[in-house]
Amino acid sequence: MSDTTGAGDFDFFVGDWDITNRRLLKPLTGSDEWDTFPATSRSHGLFEGAGNFDEFSCPARGFRGMTLRLYAPETGEWSLYWANNRTGRLQSPVTGRYADNGEGEGEGDFYGDDEHDGTPIRVRYRWTRVSSGSPRWEQAYSTDGEATWETNWFMDFTRR
């Protein structure tokens, strides 16, 4: 049996965006020094809502990236893959789904395994405020099996 109820979860993101980034300079070190910088994004839908990709451009920091998002109806989950011009590789996906946050707003949590500076980590991407017209994306790392999280990157989106 397949679940298509999540197809379309990223339809809100199709279009052009200005982004305010706030990124922790030295994650997992106890540092609280943040870097704030602008970027832009252009997002396109795929597969009648069951896919999405965007190109992220950050001239202020000299890199570009892209995210490919694919919905799997057999599991009801999304897989999100990141790549950038610095590595030229698609990273392992984070997977998850949207759920109602109790206030009638969908929030998406997506998890995966990765490493940071040689340390194995769990990574979480979280999408919030998706119905507001100014969504937020967050990235967080956990080194203790998801007991605690350090949020190290925020992106606040404004439609162009």
mmCIF file of C-alpha atoms in Angstrom:
data_model
loop_
_atom_site.group_PDB
_atom_site.id
_atom_site.type_symbol
_atom_site.label_atom_id
_atom_site.label_comp_id
_atom_site.label_asym_id
_atom_site.label_seq_id
_atom_site.Cartn_x
_atom_site.Cartn_y
_atom_site.Cartn_z
ATOM 1 C CA MET A 1 0.000 0.000 0.000
ATOM 2 C CA SER A 2 1.296 3.453 -0.792
ATOM 3 C CA ASP A 3 0.767 6.716 1.089
ATOM 4 C CA THR A 4 0.497 9.813 -1.090
ATOM 5 C CA THR A 5 -0.727 12.133 1.695
ATOM 6 C CA GLY A 6 2.744 13.708 2.014
ATOM 7 C CA ALA A 7 3.147 14.431 -1.683
ATOM 8 C CA GLY A 8 2.976 18.195 -2.019
ATOM 9 C CA ASP A 9 4.535 18.919 1.390
ATOM 10 C CA PHE A 10 7.209 21.071 -0.289
ATOM 11 C CA ASP A 11 4.863 22.838 -2.729
ATOM 12 C CA PHE A 12 5.061 25.925 -0.460
ATOM 13 C CA PHE A 13 8.734 26.242 -1.393
ATOM 14 C CA VAL A 14 8.427 26.514 -5.180
ATOM 15 C CA GLY A 15 9.625 29.917 -6.366
ATOM 16 C CA ASP A 16 12.351 32.463 -5.653
ATOM 17 C CA TRP A 17 13.561 33.362 -2.166
ATOM 18 C CA ASP A 18 15.870 35.751 -0.346
ATOM 19 C CA ILE A 19 17.514 34.068 2.625
ATOM 20 C CA THR A 20 18.997 35.374 5.848
ATOM 21 C CA ASN A 21 21.466 32.765 7.132
ATOM 22 C CA ARG A 22 22.685 32.565 10.707
ATOM 23 C CA ARG A 23 25.357 29.896 11.061
ATOM 24 C CA LEU A 24 27.403 28.838 14.083
ATOM 25 C CA LEU A 25 31.058 29.275 13.139
ATOM 26 C CA LYS A 26 32.406 26.325 15.175
ATOM 27 C CA PRO A 27 29.720 23.688 15.804
ATOM 28 C CA LEU A 28 30.158 21.204 18.659
ATOM 29 C CA THR A 29 32.884 23.256 20.368
ATOM 30 C CA GLY A 30 30.797 25.212 22.884
ATOM 31 C CA SER A 31 31.285 28.357 20.806
ATOM 32 C CA ASP A 32 28.471 30.881 20.518
ATOM 33 C CA GLU A 33 30.004 32.907 17.668
ATOM 34 C CA TRP A 34 27.552 33.261 14.789
ATOM 35 C CA ASP A 35 27.975 34.424 11.197
ATOM 36 C CA THR A 36 25.041 36.116 9.459
ATOM 37 C CA PHE A 37 24.985 36.378 5.669
ATOM 38 C CA PRO A 38 22.569 36.660 2.716
ATOM 39 C CA ALA A 39 21.784 34.110 0.029
ATOM 40 C CA THR A 40 19.114 33.363 -2.560
ATOM 41 C CA SER A 41 17.289 30.238 -3.633
ATOM 42 C CA ARG A 42 15.184 29.144 -6.579
ATOM 43 C CA SER A 43 13.017 26.073 -6.047
ATOM 44 C CA HIS A 44 11.235 23.905 -8.621
ATOM 45 C CA GLY A 45 8.594 21.239 -8.150
ATOM 46 C CA LEU A 46 8.864 17.738 -9.618
ATOM 47 C CA PHE A 47 6.608 14.722 -10.092
ATOM 48 C CA GLU A 48 3.334 16.544 -9.344
ATOM 49 C CA GLY A 49 4.406 17.374 -5.773
ATOM 50 C CA ALA A 50 6.348 14.185 -5.041
ATOM 51 C CA GLY A 51 9.678 15.882 -5.683
ATOM 52 C CA ASN A 52 11.385 19.237 -5.378
ATOM 53 C CA PHE A 53 14.816 20.741 -5.945
ATOM 54 C CA ASP A 54 16.345 24.100 -5.295
ATOM 55 C CA GLU A 55 19.582 25.873 -6.062
ATOM 56 C CA PHE A 56 21.099 27.873 -3.227
ATOM 57 C CA SER A 57 23.458 30.736 -4.126
ATOM 58 C CA CYS A 58 25.701 32.377 -1.567
ATOM 59 C CA PRO A 59 28.135 34.801 -3.249
ATOM 60 C CA ALA A 60 28.950 36.359 0.141
ATOM 61 C CA ARG A 61 30.587 33.062 1.228
ATOM 62 C CA GLY A 62 31.684 31.828 -2.203
ATOM 63 C CA PHE A 63 29.599 28.699 -2.597
ATOM 64 C CA ARG A 64 26.513 27.270 -4.227
ATOM 65 C CA GLY A 65 24.465 24.274 -3.246
ATOM 66 C CA MET A 66 21.355 22.348 -4.084
ATOM 67 C CA THR A 67 18.859 20.142 -2.325
ATOM 68 C CA LEU A 68 16.942 17.344 -4.024
ATOM 69 C CA ARG A 69 13.812 16.211 -2.152
ATOM 70 C CA LEU A 70 11.990 13.011 -3.092
ATOM 71 C CA TYR A 71 8.797 11.588 -1.615
ATOM 72 C CA ALA A 72 8.481 7.800 -1.240
ATOM 73 C CA PRO A 73 4.784 6.829 -1.198
ATOM 74 C CA GLU A 74 5.611 3.318 0.063
ATOM 75 C CA THR A 75 6.961 4.759 3.346
ATOM 76 C CA GLY A 76 5.267 8.166 3.455
ATOM 77 C CA GLU A 77 8.687 9.758 3.982
ATOM 78 C CA TRP A 78 10.788 12.336 2.220
ATOM 79 C CA SER A 79 14.503 11.936 1.493
ATOM 80 C CA LEU A 80 16.505 15.172 1.279
ATOM 81 C CA TYR A 81 19.896 15.148 -0.441
ATOM 82 C CA TRP A 82 22.363 18.084 -0.255
ATOM 83 C CA ALA A 83 25.242 18.821 -2.630
ATOM 84 C CA ASN A 84 27.485 21.837 -3.123
ATOM 85 C CA ASN A 85 30.123 23.088 -5.510
ATOM 86 C CA ARG A 86 32.891 22.572 -2.931
ATOM 87 C CA THR A 87 32.572 18.779 -2.802
ATOM 88 C CA GLY A 88 30.677 17.990 -5.991
ATOM 89 C CA ARG A 89 28.980 15.052 -4.212
ATOM 90 C CA LEU A 90 25.431 14.244 -3.182
ATOM 91 C CA GLN A 91 25.488 13.662 0.577
ATOM 92 C CA SER A 92 23.646 10.808 2.251
ATOM 93 C CA PRO A 93 20.006 11.745 2.740
ATOM 94 C CA VAL A 94 18.128 12.842 5.788
ATOM 95 C CA THR A 95 14.665 11.276 5.897
ATOM 96 C CA GLY A 96 11.421 12.139 7.623
ATOM 97 C CA ARG A 97 8.015 13.684 7.255
ATOM 98 C CA TYR A 98 5.762 16.567 8.172
ATOM 99 C CA ALA A 99 3.436 16.372 11.157
ATOM 100 C CA ASP A 100 0.957 18.779 12.728
ATOM 101 C CA ASN A 101 2.647 20.713 15.548
ATOM 102 C CA GLY A 102 -0.615 20.909 17.526
ATOM 103 C CA GLU A 103 -1.354 24.430 16.302
ATOM 104 C CA GLY A 104 -2.560 23.422 12.831
ATOM 105 C CA GLU A 105 0.837 24.111 11.297
ATOM 106 C CA GLY A 106 2.936 21.427 9.657
ATOM 107 C CA GLU A 107 6.530 21.011 10.747
ATOM 108 C CA GLY A 108 8.984 18.696 9.062
ATOM 109 C CA ASP A 109 11.763 16.797 10.834
ATOM 110 C CA PHE A 110 14.337 14.889 8.799
ATOM 111 C CA TYR A 111 17.182 12.806 10.300
ATOM 112 C CA GLY A 112 20.345 11.153 9.085
ATOM 113 C CA ASP A 113 23.814 9.970 10.023
ATOM 114 C CA ASP A 114 26.862 12.034 9.154
ATOM 115 C CA GLU A 115 30.143 13.149 10.620
ATOM 116 C CA HIS A 116 31.545 16.511 11.628
ATOM 117 C CA ASP A 117 35.319 16.949 11.825
ATOM 118 C CA GLY A 118 35.708 13.163 12.154
ATOM 119 C CA THR A 119 33.033 12.796 14.865
ATOM 120 C CA PRO A 120 29.987 10.630 14.056
ATOM 121 C CA ILE A 121 26.799 12.677 14.450
ATOM 122 C CA ARG A 122 23.082 12.556 13.936
ATOM 123 C CA VAL A 123 21.902 15.481 11.848
ATOM 124 C CA ARG A 124 18.410 16.948 11.880
ATOM 125 C CA TYR A 125 16.847 19.320 9.372
ATOM 126 C CA ARG A 126 13.691 21.016 10.620
ATOM 127 C CA TRP A 127 11.234 23.031 8.510
ATOM 128 C CA THR A 128 8.832 25.338 10.398
ATOM 129 C CA ARG A 129 6.474 28.236 9.578
ATOM 130 C CA VAL A 130 5.786 26.676 6.177
ATOM 131 C CA SER A 131 2.289 28.213 5.927
ATOM 132 C CA SER A 132 3.417 31.655 7.039
ATOM 133 C CA GLY A 133 4.937 32.824 3.764
ATOM 134 C CA SER A 134 8.302 33.128 5.546
ATOM 135 C CA PRO A 135 9.434 29.568 6.299
ATOM 136 C CA ARG A 136 12.439 28.649 8.432
ATOM 137 C CA TRP A 137 14.939 25.829 7.986
ATOM 138 C CA GLU A 138 17.215 24.718 10.824
ATOM 139 C CA GLN A 139 20.107 22.272 11.030
ATOM 140 C CA ALA A 140 21.138 20.642 14.309
ATOM 141 C CA TYR A 141 23.730 18.051 15.352
ATOM 142 C CA SER A 142 23.643 15.438 18.099
ATOM 143 C CA THR A 143 26.647 13.477 19.342
ATOM 144 C CA ASP A 144 24.765 11.591 22.076
ATOM 145 C CA GLY A 145 22.172 9.557 20.200
ATOM 146 C CA GLU A 146 19.624 12.401 19.959
ATOM 147 C CA ALA A 147 19.491 13.051 23.721
ATOM 148 C CA THR A 148 20.574 16.647 23.054
ATOM 149 C CA TRP A 149 20.840 18.782 19.932
ATOM 150 C CA GLU A 150 22.946 21.791 19.010
ATOM 151 C CA THR A 151 21.229 23.936 16.389
ATOM 152 C CA ASN A 152 23.993 25.390 14.235
ATOM 153 C CA TRP A 153 22.318 26.930 11.175
ATOM 154 C CA PHE A 154 19.109 28.883 10.637
ATOM 155 C CA MET A 155 17.754 30.035 7.275
ATOM 156 C CA ASP A 156 14.855 32.483 7.234
ATOM 157 C CA PHE A 157 13.185 32.740 3.817
ATOM 158 C CA THR A 158 11.366 35.717 2.303
ATOM 159 C CA ARG A 159 9.635 35.348 -1.032
ATOM 160 C CA ARG A 160 11.214 37.500 -3.762
#
